[in-house]
Coordinates of C-alpha atoms in Angstrom, one line a residue:
M25 CA 0.0 0.0 0.0
P26 CA 1.4 3.5 -0.9
Y27 CA 2.7 5.4 2.2
R28 CA 0.3 8.3 1.6
E29 CA -2.8 6.0 1.8
T30 CA -1.8 5.0 5.4
L31 CA -2.1 8.6 6.4
I32 CA -5.9 8.7 6.1
R33 CA -6.7 5.1 6.9
G34 CA -8.9 4.4 9.9
L35 CA -11.1 7.5 9.4
G36 CA -14.6 6.2 9.3
P37 CA -17.1 7.8 6.9
A38 CA -19.2 9.1 9.8
V39 CA -16.2 11.0 11.3
L40 CA -15.3 12.5 7.9
S41 CA -18.9 13.4 7.1
A42 CA -19.3 15.1 10.5
F43 CA -16.2 17.2 9.9
L44 CA -17.3 18.2 6.4
C45 CA -20.8 19.1 7.4
S46 CA -19.4 21.3 10.3
C47 CA -18.0 23.7 7.7
A48 CA -20.2 26.2 6.1
P49 CA -17.8 27.9 3.8
Q50 CA -18.2 31.0 1.7
S51 CA -18.7 30.4 -1.9
S52 CA -15.8 32.3 -3.4
F53 CA -12.1 32.3 -2.5
E54 CA -8.9 33.7 -3.9
L55 CA -7.3 30.3 -3.6
V56 CA -8.6 26.8 -3.0
I57 CA -6.3 23.8 -2.3
D58 CA -8.3 20.8 -3.5
N59 CA -8.2 17.1 -2.5
G60 CA -5.1 17.2 -0.3
I61 CA -4.4 15.1 2.9
V62 CA -4.9 17.9 5.4
I63 CA -2.8 17.4 8.6
D64 CA -3.7 20.5 10.5
G65 CA -0.8 20.8 13.0
S66 CA -2.7 19.8 16.1
G67 CA -1.4 16.2 16.1
A68 CA -4.6 14.8 14.7
P69 CA -4.6 12.3 11.8
G70 CA -4.8 13.5 8.2
E71 CA -8.1 13.9 6.4
Q72 CA -8.8 14.4 2.7
L73 CA -10.2 18.0 2.6
D74 CA -10.0 21.3 0.8
V75 CA -8.6 24.5 2.1
G76 CA -9.9 27.9 1.1
V77 CA -7.9 31.1 1.4
S78 CA -9.2 34.7 1.2
G79 CA -6.7 37.5 1.6
A80 CA -4.0 36.5 4.0
R81 CA -6.1 34.1 6.0
I82 CA -7.6 30.7 5.9
A83 CA -11.3 31.1 5.2
A84 CA -12.5 27.5 5.2
V85 CA -11.4 23.9 5.6
G86 CA -13.9 21.3 4.3
D87 CA -15.6 20.3 1.1
L88 CA -15.1 23.2 -1.2
A89 CA -15.7 21.4 -4.5
D90 CA -18.6 23.7 -5.5
S91 CA -17.0 27.0 -4.5
D92 CA -15.6 29.6 -6.9
A93 CA -11.9 30.4 -6.7
Q94 CA -9.5 32.7 -8.6
R95 CA -7.0 29.9 -8.4
R96 CA -7.2 26.2 -7.5
I97 CA -4.2 24.0 -6.7
D98 CA -4.8 20.2 -7.1
A99 CA -3.2 18.7 -4.1
T100 CA -4.1 15.1 -4.9
G101 CA -1.6 12.8 -3.2
L102 CA 0.0 15.7 -1.3
V103 CA 0.0 16.5 2.4
V104 CA -1.4 20.0 3.1
A105 CA 0.2 21.2 6.4
P106 CA 0.7 24.5 8.2
G107 CA 3.8 26.3 7.1
F108 CA 6.8 25.1 9.2
I109 CA 8.0 27.4 12.0
D110 CA 11.8 27.3 12.5
I111 CA 12.2 28.0 16.2
H112 CA 16.0 28.4 15.9
N113 CA 17.2 30.2 12.9
H114 CA 20.2 32.4 12.1
S115 CA 19.0 34.4 9.1
D116 CA 19.3 37.7 11.0
H117 CA 21.9 38.9 8.5
T118 CA 21.5 36.6 5.5
L119 CA 17.9 37.7 4.9
L120 CA 19.1 41.3 4.3
D121 CA 20.9 40.3 1.1
E122 CA 19.0 37.1 0.3
P123 CA 15.4 38.2 1.1
N124 CA 13.9 35.4 -1.0
C125 CA 15.1 33.0 1.8
E126 CA 15.5 30.2 -0.7
S127 CA 17.0 27.5 1.4
M128 CA 14.3 27.9 4.0
I129 CA 11.3 28.5 1.8
R130 CA 12.2 25.3 -0.2
Q131 CA 12.1 23.3 3.1
G132 CA 8.6 24.5 3.7
V133 CA 9.5 27.1 6.3
T134 CA 7.2 30.1 6.5
T135 CA 8.4 31.6 9.8
M136 CA 12.0 32.0 11.1
V137 CA 12.7 32.8 14.7
L138 CA 16.0 34.8 15.1
G139 CA 18.1 36.3 17.8
E140 CA 20.0 33.5 19.6
G141 CA 22.4 35.2 22.0
G142 CA 23.2 37.9 19.5
S143 CA 20.2 39.8 18.2
Q144 CA 19.8 42.9 15.9
G145 CA 19.4 45.3 18.8
P146 CA 20.4 47.1 20.9
L147 CA 23.4 48.2 18.7
P148 CA 25.9 51.0 19.2
P149 CA 25.3 54.1 17.0
G150 CA 26.6 53.8 13.5
E151 CA 27.0 50.0 13.4
Q152 CA 23.9 49.5 11.3
E153 CA 21.2 51.5 9.8
W154 CA 19.2 50.8 12.9
E155 CA 20.1 50.8 16.6
T156 CA 17.3 48.9 18.2
L157 CA 15.5 45.6 17.6
G158 CA 12.4 47.6 16.7
G159 CA 14.5 49.5 14.1
Y160 CA 15.6 46.2 12.6
F161 CA 12.0 45.0 12.3
A162 CA 11.1 48.2 10.5
H163 CA 14.1 47.8 8.2
V164 CA 13.0 44.3 7.2
E165 CA 9.4 45.3 6.7
E166 CA 10.5 48.1 4.4
Q167 CA 12.8 45.8 2.4
G168 CA 10.5 42.8 2.2
V169 CA 11.2 39.2 3.0
A170 CA 9.7 35.9 1.7
A171 CA 9.2 34.3 5.1
N172 CA 7.8 35.7 8.3
I173 CA 10.4 36.6 11.0
A174 CA 10.4 37.0 14.7
S175 CA 13.2 37.5 17.2
Y176 CA 14.3 37.2 20.7
V177 CA 16.5 39.8 22.4
G178 CA 19.9 38.2 22.9
Q179 CA 21.7 38.2 26.3
T180 CA 25.0 38.4 24.5
Q181 CA 23.8 41.4 22.6
V182 CA 22.6 43.2 25.7
W183 CA 25.7 42.2 27.7
T184 CA 28.2 43.6 25.1
F185 CA 26.0 46.7 24.5
V186 CA 26.3 47.5 28.2
K187 CA 29.8 46.2 29.0
G188 CA 31.7 45.9 25.8
L189 CA 34.0 42.8 25.3
A190 CA 35.9 43.0 28.6
M191 CA 36.1 39.6 30.4
T192 CA 34.9 41.0 33.8
P193 CA 31.8 40.2 35.9
A194 CA 28.8 42.4 35.6
T195 CA 28.0 44.8 38.5
D196 CA 24.6 45.3 39.9
E197 CA 24.4 48.6 38.1
E198 CA 25.2 47.0 34.8
I199 CA 22.6 44.2 35.3
G200 CA 20.1 47.0 36.0
H201 CA 21.1 48.6 32.7
M202 CA 20.7 45.3 30.9
R203 CA 17.2 44.8 32.4
H204 CA 16.2 48.2 31.0
E205 CA 17.4 47.3 27.5
I206 CA 15.6 43.9 27.6
A207 CA 12.4 45.7 28.7
K208 CA 12.8 48.1 25.7
A209 CA 13.3 45.2 23.3
M210 CA 10.3 43.3 24.7
Q211 CA 8.1 46.4 24.1
Q212 CA 9.5 46.6 20.5
G213 CA 8.3 43.0 19.9
A214 CA 11.0 40.6 21.1
L215 CA 9.6 37.1 21.9
G216 CA 11.7 36.7 25.0
L217 CA 15.3 36.5 26.2
S218 CA 17.7 34.2 24.4
T219 CA 21.2 33.2 25.6
S220 CA 24.3 31.6 24.1
L221 CA 26.3 30.8 27.2
L222 CA 28.9 28.6 25.6
M223 CA 31.3 31.4 24.6
P224 CA 32.7 34.4 26.4
P225 CA 31.9 37.1 27.3
A226 CA 28.2 35.9 27.7
S227 CA 29.4 32.9 29.7
L228 CA 30.5 35.3 32.5
V229 CA 26.9 35.8 33.5
T230 CA 25.9 34.1 36.8
T231 CA 22.8 32.0 37.3
E232 CA 21.4 34.6 39.7
Q233 CA 21.9 37.3 37.1
L234 CA 20.2 35.2 34.4
V235 CA 17.2 34.9 36.7
E236 CA 17.1 38.7 37.1
L237 CA 17.3 39.2 33.3
A238 CA 14.8 36.5 32.5
K239 CA 12.3 38.1 34.9
V240 CA 12.0 41.1 32.6
A241 CA 11.1 38.8 29.7
S242 CA 8.6 37.0 31.9
E243 CA 7.0 40.3 33.0
H244 CA 6.3 41.1 29.3
G245 CA 4.9 37.6 28.5
G246 CA 8.0 36.3 26.9
I247 CA 10.0 33.1 27.1
Y248 CA 13.6 32.1 28.0
S249 CA 15.4 30.4 25.1
T250 CA 18.8 29.1 26.0
H251 CA 21.9 27.6 24.4
I252 CA 23.0 26.1 27.7
R253 CA 26.4 26.7 29.2
D254 CA 28.0 23.3 28.5
E255 CA 26.7 20.5 26.3
G256 CA 29.5 18.1 27.2
Q257 CA 31.0 17.2 30.6
G258 CA 28.9 20.0 32.2
V259 CA 25.7 19.2 30.4
F260 CA 23.8 18.0 33.5
D261 CA 24.7 21.1 35.6
S262 CA 23.8 23.2 32.6
I263 CA 20.4 21.6 32.2
A264 CA 19.9 22.2 35.9
E265 CA 20.8 25.8 35.5
A266 CA 18.2 26.3 32.7
I267 CA 15.6 24.7 34.9
E268 CA 16.6 27.0 37.8
V269 CA 16.2 30.1 35.6
G270 CA 12.7 28.9 34.7
R271 CA 11.8 28.4 38.3
G272 CA 13.4 31.6 39.6
A273 CA 12.0 33.8 36.8
D274 CA 8.6 32.0 36.5
I275 CA 9.2 31.7 32.8
R276 CA 8.8 29.1 30.0
V277 CA 12.2 27.7 29.0
D278 CA 13.2 26.4 25.6
I279 CA 16.5 24.5 25.6
I280 CA 18.2 25.1 22.2
H281 CA 19.2 22.0 20.2
M282 CA 19.1 19.7 23.2
K283 CA 22.0 17.2 22.9
I284 CA 24.9 15.5 24.6
A285 CA 27.9 16.8 22.7
D286 CA 30.8 14.7 24.1
K287 CA 31.7 11.2 23.1
A288 CA 32.5 10.3 26.7
L289 CA 28.9 10.8 27.7
W290 CA 27.0 9.3 24.7
G291 CA 24.1 7.2 25.8
R292 CA 23.1 9.3 28.7
M293 CA 20.3 11.4 27.1
S294 CA 17.8 9.5 29.2
E295 CA 19.3 11.2 32.2
V296 CA 18.7 14.6 30.6
V297 CA 15.1 13.6 29.8
A298 CA 14.6 12.5 33.4
M299 CA 15.7 15.9 34.7
I300 CA 13.3 17.7 32.5
D301 CA 10.5 15.3 33.2
E302 CA 11.0 15.9 36.9
A303 CA 10.9 19.6 36.5
R304 CA 7.7 19.4 34.3
Q305 CA 6.0 17.3 37.0
E306 CA 6.9 20.0 39.4
G307 CA 4.9 22.4 37.2
L308 CA 7.7 24.1 35.5
D309 CA 7.3 24.7 31.7
I310 CA 10.5 23.3 30.4
R311 CA 10.7 22.5 26.7
A312 CA 13.4 22.0 24.1
N313 CA 14.1 21.9 20.4
V314 CA 16.2 19.5 18.3
Y315 CA 17.9 19.4 14.9
P316 CA 18.0 16.0 13.1
Y317 CA 21.8 15.7 12.7
T318 CA 24.7 14.4 14.9
A319 CA 27.0 17.3 14.3
G320 CA 26.8 20.9 15.3
Q321 CA 28.4 24.1 13.9
N322 CA 30.4 26.7 15.7
N323 CA 33.7 28.4 14.9
L324 CA 37.3 27.1 14.9
R325 CA 38.0 29.9 17.4
A326 CA 35.8 28.1 19.9
I327 CA 38.7 25.7 20.6
I328 CA 40.7 28.7 22.0
P329 CA 40.3 28.7 25.8
P330 CA 38.0 31.4 27.3
W331 CA 40.7 33.5 29.0
A332 CA 42.3 34.1 25.6
H333 CA 39.1 35.8 24.3
D334 CA 39.3 38.6 26.9
G335 CA 39.0 42.0 25.0
G336 CA 37.5 40.5 21.8
N337 CA 38.9 39.2 18.6
D338 CA 41.9 41.6 18.2
A339 CA 43.1 40.7 21.7
M340 CA 42.8 37.0 20.9
L341 CA 44.8 37.4 17.8
K342 CA 47.5 39.3 19.7
R343 CA 47.7 36.4 22.2
L344 CA 48.0 33.9 19.3
R345 CA 51.2 35.7 18.2
D346 CA 52.8 35.4 21.7
P347 CA 54.9 32.2 21.9
K348 CA 54.6 31.9 25.7
L349 CA 50.8 32.3 25.6
R350 CA 50.6 29.7 22.8
V351 CA 52.2 27.2 25.1
R352 CA 49.6 27.9 27.8
M353 CA 46.7 27.8 25.3
K354 CA 48.0 24.5 23.9
Q355 CA 48.0 22.9 27.3
D356 CA 44.5 24.1 28.0
I357 CA 43.2 22.7 24.7
L358 CA 44.8 19.3 25.1
N359 CA 44.0 18.8 28.8
G360 CA 40.9 20.9 29.3
I361 CA 39.9 23.5 31.9
P362 CA 37.2 22.8 34.6
G363 CA 33.9 24.4 33.6
W364 CA 34.9 25.0 30.0
Y365 CA 33.2 23.1 27.1
N366 CA 36.3 22.0 25.1
H367 CA 35.3 21.4 21.4
Y368 CA 38.5 19.5 20.8
L369 CA 38.0 17.0 23.6
A370 CA 34.2 16.7 22.9
T371 CA 34.9 15.3 19.4
G372 CA 37.0 12.6 21.0
G373 CA 40.4 14.4 20.8
G374 CA 40.6 14.0 17.0
W375 CA 41.0 16.7 14.4
E376 CA 39.1 14.5 11.9
G377 CA 35.9 15.3 13.8
M378 CA 36.0 18.9 12.5
L379 CA 34.8 19.9 9.0
L380 CA 35.9 23.3 7.8
V381 CA 33.1 25.4 6.3
S382 CA 34.6 28.7 5.0
F383 CA 37.8 30.6 4.5
S384 CA 38.6 34.1 3.4
Q385 CA 42.2 33.5 2.3
Q386 CA 42.8 32.0 -1.1
K387 CA 45.6 29.7 0.1
N388 CA 43.1 28.1 2.5
K389 CA 40.0 27.8 0.3
P390 CA 41.0 24.4 -1.2
F391 CA 40.2 23.0 2.3
V392 CA 36.6 24.2 2.4
G393 CA 34.6 21.0 3.0
K394 CA 37.7 19.2 4.2
R395 CA 38.5 18.0 7.7
M396 CA 40.9 19.8 10.0
S397 CA 43.0 16.7 10.0
D398 CA 43.5 17.1 6.2
L399 CA 44.7 20.7 6.6
I400 CA 47.1 19.6 9.4
E401 CA 48.5 16.8 7.3
A402 CA 49.0 19.2 4.4
R403 CA 50.8 21.8 6.5
G404 CA 52.8 19.5 8.7
G405 CA 54.0 20.3 12.2
D406 CA 52.3 20.4 15.5
P407 CA 48.5 20.3 15.0
V408 CA 47.7 22.9 17.6
D409 CA 50.3 25.3 16.1
V410 CA 48.5 24.8 12.7
L411 CA 45.2 25.7 14.4
F412 CA 46.8 28.9 15.8
D413 CA 48.4 29.8 12.5
V414 CA 45.2 29.3 10.5
L415 CA 43.2 31.4 12.9
L416 CA 45.7 34.2 12.5
E417 CA 45.6 34.0 8.7
E418 CA 41.7 34.0 8.8
N419 CA 41.4 37.0 11.2
G420 CA 40.2 34.7 14.0
S421 CA 37.2 33.1 12.3
V422 CA 36.7 29.8 10.5
R423 CA 33.2 28.3 10.5
T424 CA 33.5 24.7 11.5
V425 CA 31.2 21.7 11.8
Y426 CA 31.9 19.5 14.9
F427 CA 30.9 15.8 14.9
H428 CA 30.2 15.4 18.6
H429 CA 26.8 13.7 19.4
S430 CA 25.1 10.4 18.8
E431 CA 22.2 9.3 16.6
D432 CA 20.5 7.3 19.5
D433 CA 20.7 10.3 21.8
M434 CA 19.3 12.6 19.1
Q435 CA 16.4 10.4 18.3
L436 CA 15.5 10.0 22.0
A437 CA 15.5 13.8 22.4
L438 CA 13.4 14.2 19.2
K439 CA 10.7 11.8 20.5
Q440 CA 10.0 13.6 23.7
P441 CA 6.5 15.2 23.8
Y442 CA 7.9 18.7 24.6
T443 CA 10.6 18.8 21.9
S444 CA 10.0 20.7 18.6
V445 CA 12.3 21.1 15.6
G446 CA 14.6 24.0 14.7
S447 CA 17.3 24.1 12.0
D448 CA 20.0 26.2 13.6
G449 CA 20.6 27.2 10.0
A450 CA 20.2 30.3 7.8
A451 CA 18.5 31.3 4.6
I452 CA 20.9 31.3 1.7
S453 CA 21.0 30.0 -1.9
P454 CA 23.5 28.2 -4.2
E455 CA 23.5 31.2 -6.6
G456 CA 23.7 33.9 -3.9
P457 CA 26.6 35.8 -2.3
R458 CA 27.3 32.8 0.0
R459 CA 27.6 30.3 -2.9
G460 CA 31.3 29.6 -1.9
M461 CA 30.3 28.6 1.6
H462 CA 30.2 25.0 2.8
P463 CA 27.5 25.3 5.5
H464 CA 26.0 22.6 7.7
P465 CA 23.5 20.7 5.7
R466 CA 20.8 21.7 8.1
W467 CA 20.6 25.0 6.3
Y468 CA 19.0 23.2 3.4
G469 CA 17.6 20.0 4.8
T470 CA 16.3 20.0 8.4
F471 CA 12.5 19.9 7.8
P472 CA 12.4 17.5 4.8
R473 CA 14.9 15.3 6.7
V474 CA 12.5 14.9 9.6
L475 CA 9.6 14.1 7.3
G476 CA 11.6 11.7 5.0
R477 CA 14.2 10.0 7.2
Y478 CA 12.7 10.1 10.7
V479 CA 9.0 9.7 9.7
R480 CA 8.8 7.7 6.5
E481 CA 12.1 5.7 6.6
L482 CA 12.9 5.1 10.3
K483 CA 9.4 5.7 11.7
T484 CA 10.9 7.5 14.7
L485 CA 7.8 9.7 14.6
E486 CA 4.3 9.4 13.2
L487 CA 3.6 12.1 10.5
P488 CA 0.9 14.0 12.4
E489 CA 3.2 14.1 15.5
A490 CA 6.1 15.3 13.4
I491 CA 4.1 18.1 11.7
H492 CA 2.9 19.1 15.2
K493 CA 6.6 19.5 16.2
L494 CA 7.3 21.6 13.1
T495 CA 4.2 23.9 13.4
L496 CA 1.7 24.4 16.2
M497 CA 4.1 23.3 18.9
N498 CA 6.5 26.1 17.9
A499 CA 3.8 28.7 17.5
E500 CA 2.4 27.9 21.0
K501 CA 5.9 27.9 22.5
I502 CA 6.5 31.5 21.4
N503 CA 2.9 32.7 22.2
I504 CA 1.9 33.2 18.5
S505 CA -1.8 32.4 18.7
D506 CA -3.0 32.5 15.1
R507 CA -0.4 30.5 13.1
G508 CA 0.8 26.9 13.0
R509 CA -2.6 25.4 12.4
L510 CA -4.9 24.9 9.4
E511 CA -8.0 26.4 10.8
E512 CA -10.5 29.0 9.8
G513 CA -9.3 32.5 10.8
Y514 CA -5.6 31.5 11.1
W515 CA -3.0 33.2 8.8
A516 CA -2.6 31.3 5.6
D517 CA 0.9 29.9 6.0
I518 CA 0.7 26.5 4.2
T519 CA 3.2 23.9 3.0
L520 CA 2.3 21.2 0.5
F521 CA 4.6 18.2 0.2
D522 CA 4.6 14.6 -1.2
P523 CA 4.9 12.2 1.7
E524 CA 6.3 9.5 -0.6
T525 CA 9.3 11.5 -1.9
V526 CA 10.0 14.3 0.6
I527 CA 13.7 14.1 1.6
D528 CA 16.8 16.2 2.3
K529 CA 19.5 16.1 -0.4
A530 CA 22.1 18.3 1.4
T531 CA 25.1 16.4 2.8
F532 CA 28.1 17.3 4.8
E533 CA 30.2 16.8 1.6
N534 CA 27.8 18.7 -0.7
P535 CA 25.5 20.8 1.5
Q536 CA 24.1 23.5 -0.9
Q537 CA 21.4 21.2 -2.4
Y538 CA 17.7 21.9 -2.2
P539 CA 15.4 19.1 -0.8
E540 CA 12.9 17.1 -2.9
G541 CA 9.2 16.7 -2.4
I542 CA 8.2 20.3 -1.2
H543 CA 5.9 21.4 -4.0
Y544 CA 4.1 24.6 -2.8
V545 CA 4.7 27.1 0.0
I546 CA 2.2 29.8 0.8
V547 CA 3.0 32.7 3.1
N548 CA 0.2 35.0 4.3
G549 CA -2.0 33.8 1.5
E550 CA 0.5 34.4 -1.2
V551 CA 2.2 31.6 -3.2
V552 CA 6.0 31.8 -2.8
L553 CA 7.0 28.3 -4.0
D554 CA 4.8 27.4 -6.9
N555 CA 5.1 23.8 -8.0
G556 CA 8.8 23.9 -7.0
V557 CA 9.6 27.3 -8.5
H558 CA 10.3 30.3 -6.3
T559 CA 8.0 33.2 -7.4
G560 CA 10.2 35.9 -6.0
S561 CA 7.3 37.1 -3.9
R562 CA 8.1 38.5 -0.4
P563 CA 4.9 38.5 1.6
G564 CA 6.6 37.8 5.0
R565 CA 5.7 39.8 8.0
V566 CA 7.4 40.6 11.3
L567 CA 5.7 38.7 14.1
R568 CA 6.0 40.6 17.4
G569 CA 5.8 39.1 20.8
P570 CA 3.1 39.6 23.4
G571 CA 4.9 42.5 25.1
H572 CA 4.8 44.6 22.0
K573 CA 3.6 48.2 22.4
E574 CA 2.8 50.3 19.4
D575 CA 4.7 53.2 21.0
G576 CA 7.7 51.1 22.1
A577 CA 10.8 53.0 21.2
G578 CA 12.1 51.5 18.0

């Protein structure tokens, strides 16, 4: 039996008839999607129904065969789902010069949630055309964008705005200033507070200070989204800290790409799950998101110990030129420092666990898409000295994929009832200004990979459950009340895909490849992907959080 037929088996005629008869649709629509398998995002099974769109909203779901429409899309054999909501997206900058958002739209993504740690406001004067998060929103609205966007205010952003790059603790006065900036951003439409605690200087914040900062987001109806402090040896303490912030600030917590990223701890995801389950039973609203891969992406400079980052990138580069400090850094990298997540040790102490994504210098560009071990072999000499030299040549920045967590742990996290899906990627295109990059394949493949590999092939999830994790679960998590579900009155963000063929094509070796099986994507009632062809339309909107005030300074 074809896979798609199993999606609507078990629906008796009485159930289907009752649903159809409950709908009394208008007789004319701008768009009708006919004969699709509607999976509405709630987790309920699929039903063969029609969807009518008027303006930017869903006007009816039911039997619309006799209605008039300016356009009809025959969705026979296709799943009609809400547009996918990427709860963890890094298109903050890429959407400015690639507003068609090709790599996301072609995955079925209609909303991108930005602002992990670093957000687009507050900014020092002159750094961008805007200085506040509200100013960034206005800039995007004026420019136009294919997908909807929303953003957190980043703790790293606020920290450096107040303190600069100095590696010093924050005073009470500085924390007060940060709270003020968070409140302003929440009034401008931020969804909540997001942290990226792995790297300095943000990692200098204490748990008690995080609670105080998160309280501001809570007071404005927002959430606390956190890249925890340590995903390796300190993962359990870091999960406990995230839970403590939720408890202390009385705020919903979303743990960013929940994983155990250290070979020495593989197989212990059940302990993380038990910690979260216990907190949820206590009444705390602790949730998480996952990406369906066993490698993460950071920067090669993340291998440099935290003390060497004091003062920012230029100060780090100066230390890399100091022979005595190189000896100290080398020892810290090879042996570790208590409380520091060491990317080198997390991959098992092997340079082959690092895939190099991008270089600026021509002499290094042949190693894009190669492993760090390949570059070390070609250069010769001490591996850590090669690391230092390459960072100096590349002005301190080399995007790098780290292979550091296990398939079994990832699938266990994915199956939890409180975990949704986020890409941790960004919107780009093979023809755009970043065509020379070698990004993580999640930038092109996250959502089709869930549907193809983890639903159809491995059956880790049932399709309605997976779509719930891609849509309504994320909308509810960030307090967006009228998206993420195919229901009358909701915004018409809709994705149509073939459940028999949908799959990611992007690989670690060749990542800039679009997926297969995503046929149509509709954003706010406007067709952006039309039978696999991007129309160039940019109907996306800025989705502001519940604390937004029209007169918020922006």
